[in-house]
PDB file of C-alpha atoms and ligand atoms in Angstrom:
ATOM      1  CA  MET L   1     112.741  57.222 111.230  1.00  0.00           C
ATOM      2  CA  THR L   2     116.020  58.677 112.374  1.00  0.00           C
ATOM      3  CA  ASP L   3     116.844  62.301 112.979  1.00  0.00           C
ATOM      4  CA  VAL L   4     120.006  62.572 110.907  1.00  0.00           C
ATOM      5  CA  SER L   5     121.319  65.601 112.794  1.00  0.00           C
ATOM      6  CA  LEU L   6     121.020  63.961 116.221  1.00  0.00           C
ATOM      7  CA  GLY L   7     121.445  60.317 115.319  1.00  0.00           C
ATOM      8  CA  MET L   8     118.516  59.156 117.439  1.00  0.00           C
ATOM      9  CA  PRO L   9     115.018  57.920 116.657  1.00  0.00           C
ATOM     10  CA  GLN L  10     112.417  60.692 116.657  1.00  0.00           C
ATOM     11  CA  LEU L  11     108.910  60.039 115.459  1.00  0.00           C
ATOM     12  CA  PRO L  12     107.018  62.262 115.394  1.00  0.00           C
ATOM     13  CA  ALA L  13     109.314  65.288 115.498  1.00  0.00           C
ATOM     14  CA  PRO L  14     109.310  66.975 118.918  1.00  0.00           C
ATOM     15  CA  ASP L  15     107.564  70.313 119.321  1.00  0.00           C
ATOM     16  CA  PHE L  16     109.355  73.521 120.294  1.00  0.00           C
ATOM     17  CA  PRO L  17     109.442  74.302 124.027  1.00  0.00           C
ATOM     18  CA  ALA L  18     106.198  76.001 125.065  1.00  0.00           C
ATOM     19  CA  GLU L  19     107.708  79.474 125.391  1.00  0.00           C
ATOM     20  CA  VAL L  20     109.373  79.259 121.958  1.00  0.00           C
ATOM     21  CA  ARG L  21     106.240  77.823 120.400  1.00  0.00           C
ATOM     22  CA  ALA L  22     104.102  80.662 121.751  1.00  0.00           C
ATOM     23  CA  ARG L  23     106.518  83.299 120.475  1.00  0.00           C
ATOM     24  CA  LEU L  24     106.802  81.726 117.026  1.00  0.00           C
ATOM     25  CA  GLN L  25     103.041  81.258 116.845  1.00  0.00           C
ATOM     26  CA  LYS L  26     102.519  84.982 117.396  1.00  0.00           C
ATOM     27  CA  ASP L  27     105.088  85.846 114.728  1.00  0.00           C
ATOM     28  CA  ALA L  28     103.623  83.290 112.337  1.00  0.00           C
ATOM     29  CA  GLU L  29     100.145  84.752 112.676  1.00  0.00           C
ATOM     30  CA  GLU L  30     101.542  88.154 111.742  1.00  0.00           C
ATOM     31  CA  VAL L  31     103.173  86.706 108.626  1.00  0.00           C
ATOM     32  CA  ILE L  32     100.161  84.624 107.602  1.00  0.00           C
ATOM     33  CA  ALA L  33      97.874  87.678 107.841  1.00  0.00           C
ATOM     34  CA  ARG L  34      99.788  89.246 104.944  1.00  0.00           C
ATOM     35  CA  TYR L  35      98.550  86.671 102.454  1.00  0.00           C
ATOM     36  CA  PRO L  36      95.090  85.887 101.101  1.00  0.00           C
ATOM     37  CA  ASP L  37      95.967  82.175 101.140  1.00  0.00           C
ATOM     38  CA  SER L  38      97.791  81.023 104.248  1.00  0.00           C
ATOM     39  CA  ARG L  39      99.963  78.492 102.419  1.00  0.00           C
ATOM     40  CA  SER L  40     101.575  81.414 100.585  1.00  0.00           C
ATOM     41  CA  ALA L  41     103.280  82.202 103.885  1.00  0.00           C
ATOM     42  CA  LEU L  42     105.341  79.021 103.806  1.00  0.00           C
ATOM     43  CA  LEU L  43     108.560  80.560 102.475  1.00  0.00           C
ATOM     44  CA  PRO L  44     108.751  83.323 105.115  1.00  0.00           C
ATOM     45  CA  LEU L  45     107.739  80.861 107.829  1.00  0.00           C
ATOM     46  CA  LEU L  46     110.624  78.593 106.901  1.00  0.00           C
ATOM     47  CA  HIS L  47     112.893  81.608 107.355  1.00  0.00           C
ATOM     48  CA  LEU L  48     111.176  82.247 110.690  1.00  0.00           C
ATOM     49  CA  VAL L  49     111.904  78.794 112.083  1.00  0.00           C
ATOM     50  CA  GLN L  50     115.409  79.071 110.651  1.00  0.00           C
ATOM     51  CA  SER L  51     115.861  82.269 112.654  1.00  0.00           C
ATOM     52  CA  GLU L  52     115.130  80.269 115.793  1.00  0.00           C
ATOM     53  CA  GLU L  53     117.428  77.310 115.276  1.00  0.00           C
ATOM     54  CA  GLY L  54     119.783  78.409 112.505  1.00  0.00           C
ATOM     55  CA  HIS L  55     118.417  75.723 110.244  1.00  0.00           C
ATOM     56  CA  VAL L  56     115.101  74.120 109.345  1.00  0.00           C
ATOM     57  CA  SER L  57     114.805  71.173 111.672  1.00  0.00           C
ATOM     58  CA  ARG L  58     112.088  68.547 111.696  1.00  0.00           C
ATOM     59  CA  THR L  59     110.591  70.476 114.577  1.00  0.00           C
ATOM     60  CA  GLY L  60     110.524  73.589 112.395  1.00  0.00           C
ATOM     61  CA  ILE L  61     108.871  71.630 109.608  1.00  0.00           C
ATOM     62  CA  ARG L  62     106.272  70.294 112.013  1.00  0.00           C
ATOM     63  CA  PHE L  63     105.569  73.833 113.226  1.00  0.00           C
ATOM     64  CA  CYS L  64     105.106  75.184 109.682  1.00  0.00           C
ATOM     65  CA  ALA L  65     102.847  72.284 108.771  1.00  0.00           C
ATOM     66  CA  GLU L  66     100.654  72.767 111.829  1.00  0.00           C
ATOM     67  CA  VAL L  67     100.190  76.517 111.522  1.00  0.00           C
ATOM     68  CA  LEU L  68      99.524  76.319 107.772  1.00  0.00           C
ATOM     69  CA  ASP L  69      97.420  73.164 107.837  1.00  0.00           C
ATOM     70  CA  LEU L  70      99.816  71.384 105.484  1.00  0.00           C
ATOM     71  CA  THR L  71     101.431  67.988 105.725  1.00  0.00           C
ATOM     72  CA  THR L  72     105.030  67.696 106.850  1.00  0.00           C
ATOM     73  CA  ALA L  73     105.735  66.098 103.470  1.00  0.00           C
ATOM     74  CA  GLU L  74     104.507  69.232 101.703  1.00  0.00           C
ATOM     75  CA  VAL L  75     106.644  71.472 103.891  1.00  0.00           C
ATOM     76  CA  SER L  76     109.685  69.211 103.519  1.00  0.00           C
ATOM     77  CA  ALA L  77     109.337  69.291  99.743  1.00  0.00           C
ATOM     78  CA  VAL L  78     109.648  73.075  99.761  1.00  0.00           C
ATOM     79  CA  ALA L  79     112.369  73.242 102.416  1.00  0.00           C
ATOM     80  CA  THR L  80     114.568  70.810 100.528  1.00  0.00           C
ATOM     81  CA  PHE L  81     114.036  72.513  97.173  1.00  0.00           C
ATOM     82  CA  TYR L  82     115.481  75.926  98.031  1.00  0.00           C
ATOM     83  CA  THR L  83     119.139  76.181  98.948  1.00  0.00           C
ATOM     84  CA  MET L  84     118.564  79.132 101.288  1.00  0.00           C
ATOM     85  CA  TYR L  85     117.085  76.729 103.817  1.00  0.00           C
ATOM     86  CA  ARG L  86     119.682  74.766 105.755  1.00  0.00           C
ATOM     87  CA  ARG L  87     118.783  71.274 106.881  1.00  0.00           C
ATOM     88  CA  LYS L  88     121.438  70.792 109.524  1.00  0.00           C
ATOM     89  CA  PRO L  89     123.062  72.904 112.233  1.00  0.00           C
ATOM     90  CA  SER L  90     125.511  75.292 110.609  1.00  0.00           C
ATOM     91  CA  GLY L  91     127.712  78.282 111.303  1.00  0.00           C
ATOM     92  CA  ASP L  92     126.881  81.814 112.371  1.00  0.00           C
ATOM     93  CA  TYR L  93     128.201  82.969 109.026  1.00  0.00           C
ATOM     94  CA  GLN L  94     127.318  81.332 105.758  1.00  0.00           C
ATOM     95  CA  VAL L  95     130.219  82.122 103.454  1.00  0.00           C
ATOM     96  CA  GLY L  96     129.153  81.553  99.870  1.00  0.00           C
ATOM     97  CA  VAL L  97     131.659  81.698  97.071  1.00  0.00           C
ATOM     98  CA  CYS L  98     130.143  82.247  93.647  1.00  0.00           C
ATOM     99  CA  THR L  99     131.568  79.653  91.301  1.00  0.00           C
ATOM    100  CA  ASN L 100     129.306  80.308  88.346  1.00  0.00           C
ATOM    101  CA  THR L 101     131.041  80.995  85.076  1.00  0.00           C
ATOM    102  CA  LEU L 102     132.070  84.621  85.332  1.00  0.00           C
ATOM    103  CA  CYS L 103     133.102  84.568  88.971  1.00  0.00           C
ATOM    104  CA  ALA L 104     134.831  81.225  88.419  1.00  0.00           C
ATOM    105  CA  VAL L 105     137.066  82.524  85.662  1.00  0.00           C
ATOM    106  CA  MET L 106     137.692  85.752  87.566  1.00  0.00           C
ATOM    107  CA  GLY L 107     139.005  83.831  90.571  1.00  0.00           C
ATOM    108  CA  GLY L 108     135.973  82.279  92.288  1.00  0.00           C
ATOM    109  CA  ASP L 109     137.176  78.718  91.794  1.00  0.00           C
ATOM    110  CA  ALA L 110     140.589  79.584  93.215  1.00  0.00           C
ATOM    111  CA  ILE L 111     138.983  81.330  96.190  1.00  0.00           C
ATOM    112  CA  PHE L 112     136.744  78.369  96.935  1.00  0.00           C
ATOM    113  CA  GLU L 113     139.624  75.917  96.795  1.00  0.00           C
ATOM    114  CA  ALA L 114     141.789  78.146  98.965  1.00  0.00           C
ATOM    115  CA  LEU L 115     139.051  78.565 101.578  1.00  0.00           C
ATOM    116  CA  GLN L 116     138.438  74.827 101.728  1.00  0.00           C
ATOM    117  CA  GLU L 117     142.090  74.330 102.558  1.00  0.00           C
ATOM    118  CA  HIS L 118     142.322  77.351 104.853  1.00  0.00           C
ATOM    119  CA  LEU L 119     139.230  76.411 106.872  1.00  0.00           C
ATOM    120  CA  ARG L 120     139.734  72.651 106.543  1.00  0.00           C
ATOM    121  CA  VAL L 121     136.151  72.099 105.478  1.00  0.00           C
ATOM    122  CA  GLY L 122     134.458  70.940 102.324  1.00  0.00           C
ATOM    123  CA  ASN L 123     131.424  72.289 100.554  1.00  0.00           C
ATOM    124  CA  ASN L 124     128.524  72.852 102.954  1.00  0.00           C
ATOM    125  CA  GLU L 125     130.627  72.034 105.994  1.00  0.00           C
ATOM    126  CA  THR L 126     131.166  74.096 109.128  1.00  0.00           C
ATOM    127  CA  THR L 127     134.372  74.975 110.933  1.00  0.00           C
ATOM    128  CA  GLU L 128     134.975  73.309 114.275  1.00  0.00           C
ATOM    129  CA  ASP L 129     134.281  76.518 116.157  1.00  0.00           C
ATOM    130  CA  GLY L 130     130.804  76.709 114.594  1.00  0.00           C
ATOM    131  CA  LYS L 131     131.483  80.119 113.106  1.00  0.00           C
ATOM    132  CA  VAL L 132     131.721  79.604 109.354  1.00  0.00           C
ATOM    133  CA  THR L 133     129.878  77.359 106.918  1.00  0.00           C
ATOM    134  CA  LEU L 134     131.434  77.315 103.473  1.00  0.00           C
ATOM    135  CA  GLU L 135     129.445  76.691 100.333  1.00  0.00           C
ATOM    136  CA  HIS L 136     129.381  77.129  96.588  1.00  0.00           C
ATOM    137  CA  ILE L 137     126.698  79.558  95.538  1.00  0.00           C
ATOM    138  CA  GLU L 138     125.119  80.254  92.202  1.00  0.00           C
ATOM    139  CA  CYS L 139     125.185  83.599  90.424  1.00  0.00           C
ATOM    140  CA  ASN L 140     123.756  86.353  92.593  1.00  0.00           C
ATOM    141  CA  ALA L 141     123.426  88.861  89.765  1.00  0.00           C
ATOM    142  CA  ALA L 142     126.537  90.648  90.944  1.00  0.00           C
ATOM    143  CA  CYS L 143     128.697  89.621  88.006  1.00  0.00           C
ATOM    144  CA  ASP L 144     129.950  93.181  87.536  1.00  0.00           C
ATOM    145  CA  PHE L 145     131.766  92.768  90.868  1.00  0.00           C
ATOM    146  CA  ALA L 146     133.237  89.317  90.185  1.00  0.00           C
ATOM    147  CA  PRO L 147     134.525  87.372  91.911  1.00  0.00           C
ATOM    148  CA  VAL L 148     131.902  87.721  94.601  1.00  0.00           C
ATOM    149  CA  VAL L 149     131.749  86.213  98.073  1.00  0.00           C
ATOM    150  CA  MET L 150     128.557  86.513 100.088  1.00  0.00           C
ATOM    151  CA  VAL L 151     128.336  86.301 103.839  1.00  0.00           C
ATOM    152  CA  ASN L 152     124.797  85.749 105.083  1.00  0.00           C
ATOM    153  CA  TRP L 153     123.679  87.132 101.707  1.00  0.00           C
ATOM    154  CA  GLU L 154     125.608  90.389 102.005  1.00  0.00           C
ATOM    155  CA  PHE L 155     128.035  91.235  99.220  1.00  0.00           C
ATOM    156  CA  PHE L 156     131.797  91.181  99.427  1.00  0.00           C
ATOM    157  CA  ASP L 157     132.827  92.256  95.952  1.00  0.00           C
ATOM    158  CA  ASN L 158     135.974  91.862  93.869  1.00  0.00           C
ATOM    159  CA  GLN L 159     137.529  89.334  96.183  1.00  0.00           C
ATOM    160  CA  THR L 160     140.935  87.713  95.951  1.00  0.00           C
ATOM    161  CA  VAL L 161     142.239  84.576  97.610  1.00  0.00           C
ATOM    162  CA  GLU L 162     143.986  86.684 100.225  1.00  0.00           C
ATOM    163  CA  SER L 163     141.061  89.018 100.942  1.00  0.00           C
ATOM    164  CA  ALA L 164     138.699  86.043 101.256  1.00  0.00           C
ATOM    165  CA  LYS L 165     141.024  84.304 103.705  1.00  0.00           C
ATOM    166  CA  GLN L 166     141.263  87.490 105.731  1.00  0.00           C
ATOM    167  CA  LEU L 167     137.484  87.815 105.677  1.00  0.00           C
ATOM    168  CA  VAL L 168     136.874  84.371 107.173  1.00  0.00           C
ATOM    169  CA  ASP L 169     139.657  84.904 109.708  1.00  0.00           C
ATOM    170  CA  GLU L 170     137.973  88.110 110.897  1.00  0.00           C
ATOM    171  CA  LEU L 171     134.615  86.364 111.141  1.00  0.00           C
ATOM    172  CA  ARG L 172     136.061  83.519 113.180  1.00  0.00           C
ATOM    173  CA  ALA L 173     137.851  85.969 115.458  1.00  0.00           C
ATOM    174  CA  GLY L 174     134.591  87.810 116.118  1.00  0.00           C
ATOM    175  CA  ARG L 175     135.853  91.029 114.585  1.00  0.00           C
ATOM    176  CA  SER L 176     133.546  93.348 112.693  1.00  0.00           C
ATOM    177  CA  VAL L 177     133.620  93.196 108.902  1.00  0.00           C
ATOM    178  CA  GLU L 178     131.845  95.532 106.517  1.00  0.00           C
ATOM    179  CA  PRO L 179     130.174  94.310 103.343  1.00  0.00           C
ATOM    180  CA  THR L 180     131.228  96.186 100.222  1.00  0.00           C
ATOM    181  CA  ARG L 181     127.697  97.547  99.892  1.00  0.00           C
ATOM    182  CA  GLY L 182     124.317  97.060 101.444  1.00  0.00           C
ATOM    183  CA  ALA L 183     123.300  96.635 105.052  1.00  0.00           C
ATOM    184  CA  PRO L 184     125.797  95.875 107.806  1.00  0.00           C
ATOM    185  CA  LEU L 185     126.468  92.212 108.456  1.00  0.00           C
ATOM    186  CA  CYS L 186     124.492  90.288 111.054  1.00  0.00           C
ATOM    187  CA  THR L 187     124.370  86.656 112.088  1.00  0.00           C
ATOM    188  CA  TYR L 188     122.630  83.994 110.070  1.00  0.00           C
ATOM    189  CA  LYS L 189     119.749  83.787 112.530  1.00  0.00           C
ATOM    190  CA  GLU L 190     119.266  87.550 112.468  1.00  0.00           C
ATOM    191  CA  THR L 191     119.371  87.513 108.676  1.00  0.00           C
ATOM    192  CA  ALA L 192     116.765  84.752 108.607  1.00  0.00           C
ATOM    193  CA  ARG L 193     114.384  86.829 110.705  1.00  0.00           C
ATOM    194  CA  ILE L 194     114.719  89.763 108.308  1.00  0.00           C
ATOM    195  CA  LEU L 195     114.069  87.405 105.391  1.00  0.00           C
ATOM    196  CA  ALA L 196     110.939  86.228 107.203  1.00  0.00           C
ATOM    197  CA  GLY L 197     109.680  89.770 106.733  1.00  0.00           C
ATOM    198  CA  PHE L 198     110.372  91.406 110.065  1.00  0.00           C
ATOM    199  CA  PRO L 199     111.965  94.864 110.160  1.00  0.00           C
ATOM    200  CA  ASP L 200     115.699  95.182 110.551  1.00  0.00           C
ATOM    201  CA  PRO L 201     115.911  96.923 113.937  1.00  0.00           C
ATOM    202  CA  ARG L 202     119.438  98.259 113.492  1.00  0.00           C
ATOM    203  CA  PRO L 203     119.639 102.038 113.043  1.00  0.00           C
ATOM    204  CA  GLY L 204     120.513 102.964 109.467  1.00  0.00           C
ATOM    205  CA  ALA L 205     120.467  99.384 108.193  1.00  0.00           C
ATOM    206  CA  VAL L 206     117.444  99.812 105.940  1.00  0.00           C
ATOM    207  CA  GLU L 207     118.807 103.005 104.383  1.00  0.00           C
ATOM    208  CA  ALA L 208     122.149 101.285 103.753  1.00  0.00           C
ATOM    209  CA  SER L 209     120.414  98.510 101.844  1.00  0.00           C
ATOM    210  CA  GLY L 210     119.415 100.759  98.944  1.00  0.00           C
ATOM    211  CA  GLY L 211     121.331 101.857  95.911  1.00  0.00           C
ATOM    212  CA  ALA L 212     123.525 100.110  93.422  1.00  0.00           C
ATOM    213  CA  GLY L 213     127.280  99.763  93.322  1.00  0.00           C
ATOM    214  CA  PRO L 214     129.450 101.928  91.042  1.00  0.00           C
ATOM    215  CA  ALA L 215     130.004  99.235  88.411  1.00  0.00           C
ATOM    216  CA  SER L 216     126.255  98.678  88.083  1.00  0.00           C
ATOM    217  CA  LEU L 217     125.665 102.409  87.684  1.00  0.00           C
ATOM    218  CA  VAL L 218     128.194 102.573  84.835  1.00  0.00           C
ATOM    219  CA  GLY L 219     126.201  99.883  83.070  1.00  0.00           C
ATOM    220  CA  LEU L 220     122.988 101.763  83.759  1.00  0.00           C
ATOM    221  CA  ARG L 221     124.383 104.965  82.289  1.00  0.00           C
ATOM    222  CA  LEU L 222     125.475 103.140  79.173  1.00  0.00           C
ATOM    223  CA  ALA L 223     122.092 101.498  78.884  1.00  0.00           C
ATOM    224  CA  LYS L 224     120.173 104.742  79.274  1.00  0.00           C
ATOM    225  CA  GLY L 225     122.407 106.570  76.822  1.00  0.00           C
ATOM    226  CA  GLU L 226     122.309 103.793  74.299  1.00  0.00           C
ATOM    227  CA  THR L 227     122.666 104.932  70.716  1.00  0.00           C
ATOM    228  CA  ALA L 228     123.425 103.220  67.451  1.00  0.00           C
ATOM    229  CA  PRO L 229     126.981 101.881  67.450  1.00  0.00           C
ATOM    230  CA  ALA L 230     129.520 104.295  66.039  1.00  0.00           C
ATOM    231  CA  LYS L 231     130.711 101.568  63.730  1.00  0.00           C
ATOM    232  CA  VAL L 232     128.823  98.824  61.988  1.00  0.00           C
ATOM    233  CA  VAL L 233     130.586  95.538  62.444  1.00  0.00           C
ATOM    234  CA  PRO L 234     130.979  93.979  58.977  1.00  0.00           C
ATOM    235  CA  PRO L 235     129.806  90.427  58.395  1.00  0.00           C
ATOM    236  CA  ARG L 236     132.423  87.799  58.971  1.00  0.00           C
ATOM    237  CA  GLY L 237     134.871  87.674  56.080  1.00  0.00           C
ATOM    238  CA  GLU L 238     134.145  91.193  54.831  1.00  0.00           C
ATOM    239  CA  THR L 239     136.346  94.169  55.483  1.00  0.00           C
ATOM    240  CA  ASP L 240     135.208  97.325  57.180  1.00  0.00           C
ATOM    241  CA  PRO L 241     134.715  99.914  54.399  1.00  0.00           C
ATOM    242  CA  ALA L 242     135.737 102.627  56.829  1.00  0.00           C
ATOM    243  CA  GLY L 243     138.997 100.831  57.449  1.00  0.00           C
ATOM    244  CA  GLY L 244     140.447  99.628  60.708  1.00  0.00           C
ATOM    245  CA  ASP L 245     139.380  96.613  62.662  1.00  0.00           C
ATOM    246  CA  GLU L 246     138.555  98.024  66.031  1.00  0.00           C
ATOM    247  CA  GLN L 247     135.030  97.596  67.266  1.00  0.00           C
ATOM    248  CA  THR L 248     133.317 100.026  69.521  1.00  0.00           C
ATOM    249  CA  SER L 249     133.947  98.992  73.086  1.00  0.00           C
ATOM    250  CA  ALA L 250     130.960  98.652  75.375  1.00  0.00           C
ATOM    251  CA  SER L 251     133.145 100.094  78.090  1.00  0.00           C
ATOM    252  CA  GLU L 252     133.590 103.373  76.184  1.00  0.00           C
ATOM    253  CA  PRO L 253     130.564 105.622  76.640  1.00  0.00           C
ATOM    254  CA  GLN L 254     129.681 107.142  73.264  1.00  0.00           C
ATOM    255  CA  GLN L 255     127.655 109.937  74.725  1.00  0.00           C
ATOM    256  CA  SER L 256     127.153 111.301  78.145  1.00  0.00           C
ATOM    257  CA  ALA L 257     123.927 110.232  79.776  1.00  0.00           C
ATOM    258  CA  GLY L 258     124.469 112.525  82.711  1.00  0.00           C
ATOM    259  CA  PRO L 259     125.069 111.465  86.274  1.00  0.00           C
ATOM    260  CA  ALA L 260     122.856 108.840  87.826  1.00  0.00           C
ATOM    261  CA  THR L 261     121.479 109.255  91.279  1.00  0.00           C
ATOM    262  CA  GLU L 262     122.106 106.722  94.030  1.00  0.00           C
ATOM    263  CA  ASP L 263     119.094 104.658  93.027  1.00  0.00           C
ATOM    264  CA  GLY L 264     119.985 104.851  89.393  1.00  0.00           C
ATOM    265  CA  GLU L 265     117.420 107.503  88.415  1.00  0.00           C
ATOM    266  CA  ARG L 266     118.226 110.652  86.552  1.00  0.00           C
TER     267      ARG L 266
HETATM  268  S1  FES J   1     128.669  84.766  88.122  1.00  0.00           S
HETATM  269 FE1  FES J   1     129.108  85.330  90.179  1.00  0.00          FE
HETATM  270  S2  FES J   1     127.639  86.877  90.626  1.00  0.00           S
HETATM  271 FE2  FES J   1     127.174  86.293  88.583  1.00  0.00          FE
END
């Protein structure tokens, strides 16, 4: 068998260095203790090994298999199924451009094409400086902020070709960038550790993660104040007895639902 990332034969996969192994073992035991069945800890443990190496290597798969008493084939099957696990060394910043339907028509396709040219990489490839990995991503339920770019799973809303280019330039230059909402940005490895279930140690980061963006809250207000439409839309081919052909717009609140709080409650 050949390790694709290193181009050399490796069977079985090498273990982590003893110091790393001991540290990960301690963390893994903490994660496993949260579940009644240890194999349920596989997803967070894959994030844990990803936080060590920046991707899920064969060594990481071996580690997960050993601590969970699974086969490496079972762990590999899971690691290769979910796109949040990277299988090769990648950049500090995973820049995902949503190219699902709504974002695509709102500019996501143009942004992705422009970034490929700007960074001189293709899908799932990393810039020469090791800073940025570019990828298509699927809908992240942020359609009300389309087109959306995500960096290490933090939201950068309402992007344009120019703002996206500037974003990756800032990342490559090591300058600080602020997500549109949510927690401050951190590196991919740091993000992976948080996804493994360990607390975000940065002051204020947890508090910043809560709440919804303004566009989502508009939708929430409309939903909570939902009433019968002011006009009944006539069946196709029939005329509106009240006259006129304008339909009630979903963007026009018909009654005030009162202000929503930050977490969307009233
Ligand atoms: S289509 Fe892009 S976030 Fe939903």
